[in-house]
Amino acid sequence: MGDKGGKGEKIDKEPPRPGAAGRATAADRPASVRNVVLVGHSGSGKTTLVEALALTAGAVNRAGRVEDGATVSDYDEIEHRQQRSVQLSLVPVEWGGYKINLLDTPGYADFVGELRAGLRAADAALFVVSAAQEADAVAGATRAVWEECAAVGMPRAIVVTHLDTARTGFDEMTRLCARIFGGDDPDAVLPLYLPVHGAEGPDGHAPATGLVGLLSQKVFDYSSGERRVGPPEPARLPEIAEARDRLIEGIIAESEDETLMDRYLGGDEVDLKTLMEDLEKAVTRGVFHPVLAAAPAPPGARQGLGTVELLDLITGGFPTPLERPAPAVTTPLGAPRPEICCDPGGPLVAEVVKTASDPYVGRLSLVRVFSGTLRPDETVHVSGHGLTDRGHEDHDVEERVGSLSSPFGKQQRALAHCVAGDLACVGKLSRAETGDTLSAKDDPLLMAAWTMPDPLLPLAVRAHSKADEDRLSQGLARLVAEDPTMRLEQNPDTHQVVLWCLGEAHRDVALDRLRGRYGVQVDAVPFRVALRETFGASATGRGRHVKQSGGHGQFAICEIAVDPLPAGSGVEFVDKVVGGAVPRQFIPSVEKGVRAQAAHGVAAGHPLVDIRVTLLDGKAHSVDSSDAAFQTAGALALREAAGEAAIHLLEPVAEVAVLVPDEYVGPVMSDLSGRRGRVVGTEQAGPGRTLVRAEVPELEIGRYAVDLRSISHGTGSFGRTYARHEPMPQAVADRQLTREESPV
């Protein structure tokens, strides 16, 4: 790219000599750091692209390995077993004196929390799209992330991969990206290079062997495994000229020089230096999004197709940490503070964007430093607020920073410090969790939390054995400390331990980590919805508890009437005893027994609600009556009354708000109706998107997080809130009662 911060224009020159990843000379200056997150659908080739960039930059050898034999993607055993990325990984490389922090994110929707962490830590995004994938894969969740980046003005570029196995050509994929990502301005998404294809193979496919630069009008040939520069074939000059004219118009349309377009349309030639400067400014401002092609290096080669061009774009066209605003900060109590800036000499403000456990070095925290300089062995203030609903208590503690390191696969390379704008792994922060703020102990600060999706797929677990019970709570606590997209709940109604996840893959990884990483054997058990019971009609009951076994006996008799009440009334107790049939001191005992029985239920073990229990009469014995006897009599009376009346099951109903593209509104509404739901309205929620509101029994939406993803091809999202309990249809109640576990 063009001249920026002393860097020379690269398009017409050979690539610079690669340097070692993470050298202090590059990492000491915020202006020399680039933080880039790779975003894309699962299978788009993000990790392969990271490995190709690392190879071109000289961070790995031709076998894709560092000195000790580890690879870029060697990090998590679960990833090897599942053959997909499940967590954020950082790969730092150096290119031409610039340190590039490549943040590789999972593409599967269940791990969107890792993606959000990568977006928080980055200053620019590379959207990786595969020419071998269906258009729906590009247009689904990837578009939602694109819109999220657009909302905050994050610079974005697009990389097309898998051209060797493409279902669609580069030109067609570029047009698709312009339609999906360009919105009202498709000319904001244009290619900087066009692929050059070699000879056709036996399958009739001609692999891409090089790129032709539209601005430089030169060919960069990778067919030999080393990038070579030459002129384009004369037959391609008309095609190049047409694409070049459109690119130039797209660039100067975003130029700050308002006269440039008029001069260009009037026939003036715009010099390459001006075009490069305007291109860099437009990319940095997030208003122009270049499209590039890339492919891994063939066996024995050092450079993959397009990797040099992509590294040049990152270092020349993407912003430095100095150019991106930092998140807002307050005091831990919420008092506003002045904006922070990316100054290594400023007050320390850093954020934990990821927490992981390493079997050899213990807990590691990946930290982005936004201000100041983080050093080993210093004491910092750790603030964590705003996630109490997910099992993370608010906390303000002081901790001593352990070692600082730069990760590369399973390797950790020691760092002397980490300046503002850079990322590092911090050891021995035992209390810090993902999302926490690190600041100076004498000036504690708290960064505004980033948005996390609400986990809506329940996973009920229990310890496999008695030995696992002691380790279960600790293992679950460590799990949610690492992943704030999980929510831990001890359900007071069902007495289940529930881990709320984002999807089935997220659930499977949680179980795998509990068993493998934390040594806790757990069993997944059916999730129980908190049902209620109530009386369908008035009834009476008599509780008689009379026993004589020598010495003091037990004697208590009470008679009650039970009447149903409106929803939400709870349990009322009324005393209408006359003449002292039940002594005054034992009336509270009857009420206690009734309420205890109501809490345990009278039919299927669910709490009994919305009733009035009236104590009418009873008998007592001067010697054998006691508090315990009348508690037992009250419970027996309620059970007898339940035998005389129809007991209705009440199920919780949730208010559900489903956000989907317009084309999926019909299938979503039909599906909700099939779940015994009532659609209460729809409303527009932005261009091409509709919010569907409905009331749905919670029994019917236990797997809705998974099913909605299938219905909407990954483009839909939903939220739910408890509305009320309603009587369950008798046919559903009968089926439910046959499945109920016996009350404990």
Coordinates of C-alpha atoms in Angstrom, one line a residue, residues 161-446:
T161 CA -10.6 -18.3 -0.6
H162 CA -10.9 -21.8 -2.1
L163 CA -10.7 -20.6 -5.7
D164 CA -9.1 -23.9 -6.5
T165 CA -12.4 -25.8 -5.6
A166 CA -14.8 -23.0 -6.4
R167 CA -18.4 -23.4 -7.1
T168 CA -18.4 -19.7 -8.3
G169 CA -15.7 -17.6 -9.9
F170 CA -13.9 -14.7 -8.3
D171 CA -15.9 -12.2 -10.3
E172 CA -19.2 -13.7 -9.3
M173 CA -18.2 -13.9 -5.7
T174 CA -17.1 -10.3 -5.8
R175 CA -20.6 -9.3 -7.1
L176 CA -22.2 -11.4 -4.4
C177 CA -20.2 -9.7 -1.7
A178 CA -21.0 -6.3 -3.2
R179 CA -24.7 -7.1 -3.1
I180 CA -24.6 -8.6 0.5
F181 CA -22.2 -6.2 2.1
G182 CA -22.3 -3.1 -0.1
G183 CA -25.9 -2.3 0.7
D184 CA -26.9 1.0 -1.0
D185 CA -23.4 1.5 -2.4
P186 CA -22.1 -1.7 -4.2
D187 CA -19.2 0.3 -5.5
A188 CA -17.8 0.4 -2.0
V189 CA -17.0 -3.3 -2.4
L190 CA -14.6 -3.7 -5.3
P191 CA -11.5 -5.9 -6.1
L192 CA -8.0 -4.5 -5.9
Y193 CA -6.7 -7.5 -7.9
L194 CA -8.0 -10.0 -10.4
P195 CA -6.9 -13.6 -10.4
V196 CA -4.7 -15.0 -13.2
H197 CA -5.5 -18.6 -14.0
G198 CA -3.1 -21.3 -15.3
A199 CA -3.8 -24.2 -17.6
E200 CA -6.9 -26.2 -17.2
G201 CA -6.5 -29.5 -15.3
P202 CA -8.2 -32.9 -16.0
D203 CA -11.3 -31.7 -14.2
G204 CA -11.6 -28.7 -16.5
H205 CA -10.8 -26.2 -13.7
A206 CA -8.0 -23.7 -14.2
P207 CA -6.3 -22.9 -10.9
A208 CA -5.4 -19.4 -9.9
T209 CA -1.6 -18.9 -10.2
G210 CA -1.3 -15.2 -9.8
L211 CA -2.9 -11.8 -9.4
V212 CA -3.0 -8.7 -11.6
G213 CA -3.0 -5.4 -9.7
L214 CA -5.7 -3.1 -11.1
L215 CA -3.9 0.1 -9.9
S216 CA -0.3 -0.9 -10.8
Q217 CA -1.4 -2.9 -13.9
K218 CA 1.2 -5.5 -13.1
V219 CA 1.0 -9.3 -12.7
F220 CA 2.2 -10.9 -9.5
D221 CA 2.9 -14.5 -10.4
Y222 CA 3.0 -17.2 -7.7
S223 CA 3.2 -20.2 -9.9
S224 CA 6.8 -20.9 -8.9
G225 CA 6.1 -20.6 -5.2
E226 CA 7.8 -17.2 -5.0
R227 CA 6.1 -14.0 -6.0
R228 CA 7.4 -12.6 -9.3
V229 CA 6.4 -9.3 -11.0
G230 CA 5.7 -9.0 -14.7
P231 CA 3.4 -7.4 -17.3
P232 CA -0.1 -8.6 -18.0
E233 CA -1.0 -10.5 -21.2
P234 CA -2.2 -8.1 -23.9
A235 CA -5.4 -10.1 -24.3
R236 CA -6.4 -9.2 -20.8
L237 CA -5.8 -5.4 -21.1
P238 CA -9.4 -4.5 -21.9
E239 CA -10.7 -6.5 -19.0
I240 CA -8.2 -4.9 -16.7
A241 CA -8.9 -1.4 -18.0
E242 CA -12.7 -1.8 -17.4
A243 CA -12.2 -3.1 -13.8
R244 CA -9.5 -0.5 -13.2
D245 CA -11.8 2.4 -14.2
R246 CA -14.5 1.2 -11.9
L247 CA -12.1 0.8 -9.0
I248 CA -10.7 4.3 -9.5
E249 CA -14.2 5.8 -9.6
G250 CA -15.0 3.9 -6.4
I251 CA -11.9 5.2 -4.7
I252 CA -12.2 8.8 -5.7
A253 CA -15.9 8.8 -4.8
E254 CA -14.7 8.5 -1.2
S255 CA -11.9 11.0 -1.6
E256 CA -11.7 14.0 0.6
D257 CA -10.8 16.0 -2.5
E258 CA -14.2 16.8 -3.9
T259 CA -12.8 18.1 -7.2
L260 CA -11.0 14.8 -8.0
M261 CA -14.0 13.1 -9.5
D262 CA -14.8 16.0 -11.8
R263 CA -11.2 16.1 -13.0
Y264 CA -11.1 12.4 -13.5
L265 CA -14.4 12.4 -15.5
G266 CA -13.1 15.3 -17.5
G267 CA -10.2 13.2 -18.7
D268 CA -7.4 14.1 -16.3
E269 CA -5.2 11.2 -15.2
V270 CA -5.0 10.6 -11.5
D271 CA -1.5 9.7 -10.4
L272 CA -0.9 6.4 -8.6
K273 CA 0.3 8.0 -5.4
T274 CA -2.9 10.0 -5.0
L275 CA -5.0 6.9 -5.6
M276 CA -3.0 4.9 -3.0
E277 CA -3.4 7.7 -0.4
D278 CA -7.1 8.0 -1.0
L279 CA -7.5 4.2 -1.0
E280 CA -5.8 4.0 2.4
K281 CA -7.8 6.8 3.9
A282 CA -11.1 5.3 2.6
V283 CA -10.3 1.8 4.0
T284 CA -9.2 3.3 7.3
R285 CA -12.4 5.3 7.6
G286 CA -14.4 2.1 6.9
V287 CA -16.2 3.5 3.8
F288 CA -14.4 1.4 1.2
H289 CA -13.9 -2.4 1.3
P290 CA -11.3 -3.9 -1.0
V291 CA -11.7 -7.5 -2.2
L292 CA -8.7 -9.7 -2.5
A293 CA -8.0 -13.4 -3.3
A294 CA -5.8 -15.7 -1.3
A295 CA -4.7 -19.3 -1.2
P296 CA -2.2 -21.3 0.9
A297 CA 1.3 -22.0 -0.5
P298 CA 1.7 -25.2 -2.4
P299 CA 4.1 -27.9 -0.9
G300 CA 7.6 -26.6 -0.8
A301 CA 6.7 -23.0 -1.5
R302 CA 7.1 -20.1 0.9
Q303 CA 4.4 -17.7 -0.3
G304 CA 0.7 -18.4 -0.9
L305 CA -1.3 -16.7 -3.6
G306 CA -2.2 -13.1 -2.5
T307 CA -0.6 -13.3 0.9
V308 CA 2.0 -10.6 0.2
E309 CA -0.8 -8.3 -1.1
L310 CA -2.9 -9.0 2.0
L311 CA -0.1 -8.3 4.4
D312 CA 0.6 -5.1 2.5
L313 CA -3.0 -4.1 2.8
I314 CA -3.0 -4.8 6.6
T315 CA 0.1 -2.8 7.3
G316 CA -0.7 0.1 4.9
G317 CA -4.5 0.3 4.7
F318 CA -5.7 -0.7 8.1
P319 CA -5.7 1.7 11.0
T320 CA -3.2 1.8 13.9
P321 CA -4.5 1.6 17.5
L322 CA -3.9 5.3 17.7
E323 CA -6.6 5.9 15.1
R324 CA -9.4 3.9 16.8
P325 CA -11.3 5.2 19.7
A326 CA -11.1 3.2 22.9
P327 CA -14.2 2.0 24.8
A328 CA -15.7 4.4 27.4
V329 CA -14.4 4.1 31.0
T330 CA -15.9 4.9 34.3
T331 CA -14.9 4.3 37.9
P332 CA -16.0 1.0 39.4
L333 CA -19.0 2.8 41.0
G334 CA -20.1 4.2 37.6
A335 CA -18.8 7.8 37.8
P336 CA -17.8 9.1 34.4
R337 CA -14.1 9.6 33.5
P338 CA -12.4 11.3 30.6
E339 CA -11.8 9.4 27.4
I340 CA -8.6 7.4 27.3
C341 CA -6.2 7.4 24.4
C342 CA -3.7 4.9 23.1
D343 CA -0.7 6.3 25.0
P344 CA 2.0 4.0 26.4
G345 CA 2.7 6.7 29.1
G346 CA -0.9 7.1 30.0
P347 CA -2.9 5.5 32.9
L348 CA -3.1 1.7 32.7
V349 CA -6.4 0.5 31.2
A350 CA -6.5 -3.0 29.8
E351 CA -9.2 -5.6 29.2
V352 CA -9.3 -9.4 29.5
V353 CA -10.7 -10.5 26.1
K354 CA -10.2 -14.2 26.7
T355 CA -9.5 -16.6 29.6
A356 CA -8.0 -20.1 29.2
S357 CA -6.4 -22.8 31.2
D358 CA -3.1 -24.2 30.2
P359 CA -2.2 -27.6 31.6
Y360 CA 1.4 -26.5 32.1
V361 CA 1.2 -22.8 33.1
G362 CA -2.3 -22.6 34.6
R363 CA -4.7 -19.8 33.9
L364 CA -3.8 -17.5 31.0
S365 CA -5.6 -14.2 30.3
L366 CA -5.4 -12.7 26.8
V367 CA -5.3 -8.9 27.4
R368 CA -5.7 -6.0 25.1
V369 CA -4.0 -2.9 26.5
F370 CA -5.8 0.3 25.5
S371 CA -3.8 2.8 27.5
G372 CA -0.5 2.7 29.5
T373 CA 2.0 -0.1 29.7
L374 CA 1.5 -3.4 31.4
R375 CA 4.5 -5.0 33.0
P376 CA 5.2 -8.3 34.7
D377 CA 5.1 -8.6 38.5
E378 CA 3.2 -5.3 39.0
T379 CA 0.0 -5.2 41.1
V380 CA -3.1 -4.1 39.2
H381 CA -6.8 -3.5 40.1
V382 CA -9.2 -6.0 38.6
S383 CA -12.8 -4.8 38.1
G384 CA -15.6 -7.0 36.9
H385 CA -19.2 -5.7 36.7
G386 CA -22.4 -6.3 34.8
L387 CA -22.6 -10.1 34.4
T388 CA -24.2 -11.1 37.7
D389 CA -27.1 -12.7 35.7
R390 CA -24.7 -15.1 34.2
G391 CA -23.0 -16.3 37.4
H392 CA -20.3 -13.7 37.5
E393 CA -20.4 -11.7 40.7
D394 CA -19.3 -8.1 40.6
H395 CA -15.8 -7.8 42.0
D396 CA -13.0 -5.4 42.7
V397 CA -9.8 -7.0 43.7
E398 CA -6.1 -6.4 43.5
E399 CA -3.9 -9.0 41.8
R400 CA -0.2 -9.4 41.0
V401 CA 0.5 -9.8 37.3
G402 CA 2.5 -12.8 36.5
S403 CA 4.6 -13.3 33.4
L404 CA 3.7 -11.6 30.0
S405 CA 4.0 -13.7 26.9
S406 CA 3.1 -13.7 23.2
P407 CA 1.3 -16.8 22.1
F408 CA 2.0 -18.9 19.0
G409 CA 0.0 -22.1 19.0
K410 CA 1.0 -23.8 22.2
Q411 CA 4.2 -21.8 22.5
Q412 CA 4.5 -18.8 24.8
R413 CA 7.2 -16.3 24.1
A414 CA 8.2 -14.1 27.0
L415 CA 7.6 -10.3 26.8
A416 CA 9.3 -7.6 28.8
H417 CA 6.1 -5.4 28.6
C418 CA 3.0 -4.7 26.6
V419 CA 2.3 -1.2 25.4
A420 CA -1.0 0.5 24.6
G421 CA -2.4 -0.9 21.4
D422 CA -0.9 -4.4 21.7
L423 CA -2.0 -7.7 23.1
A424 CA -0.4 -10.2 25.4
C425 CA -1.1 -13.2 27.5
V426 CA -0.9 -12.7 31.3
G427 CA -0.3 -15.5 33.7
K428 CA -1.4 -16.0 37.3
L429 CA -4.5 -13.7 37.3
S430 CA -6.5 -16.1 39.4
R431 CA -9.5 -13.8 40.0
A432 CA -9.7 -12.0 36.6
E433 CA -12.4 -13.2 34.2
T434 CA -13.2 -12.6 30.6
G435 CA -14.5 -9.0 30.2
D436 CA -12.7 -7.7 33.4
T437 CA -10.8 -4.4 33.4
L438 CA -7.2 -4.1 34.6
S439 CA -6.1 -0.7 35.8
A440 CA -3.7 0.9 38.2
K441 CA -4.4 0.0 41.8
D442 CA -4.4 3.7 42.8
D443 CA -6.7 4.7 40.0
P444 CA -9.2 1.9 39.4
L445 CA -11.3 2.1 36.2
L446 CA -14.0 0.0 34.5

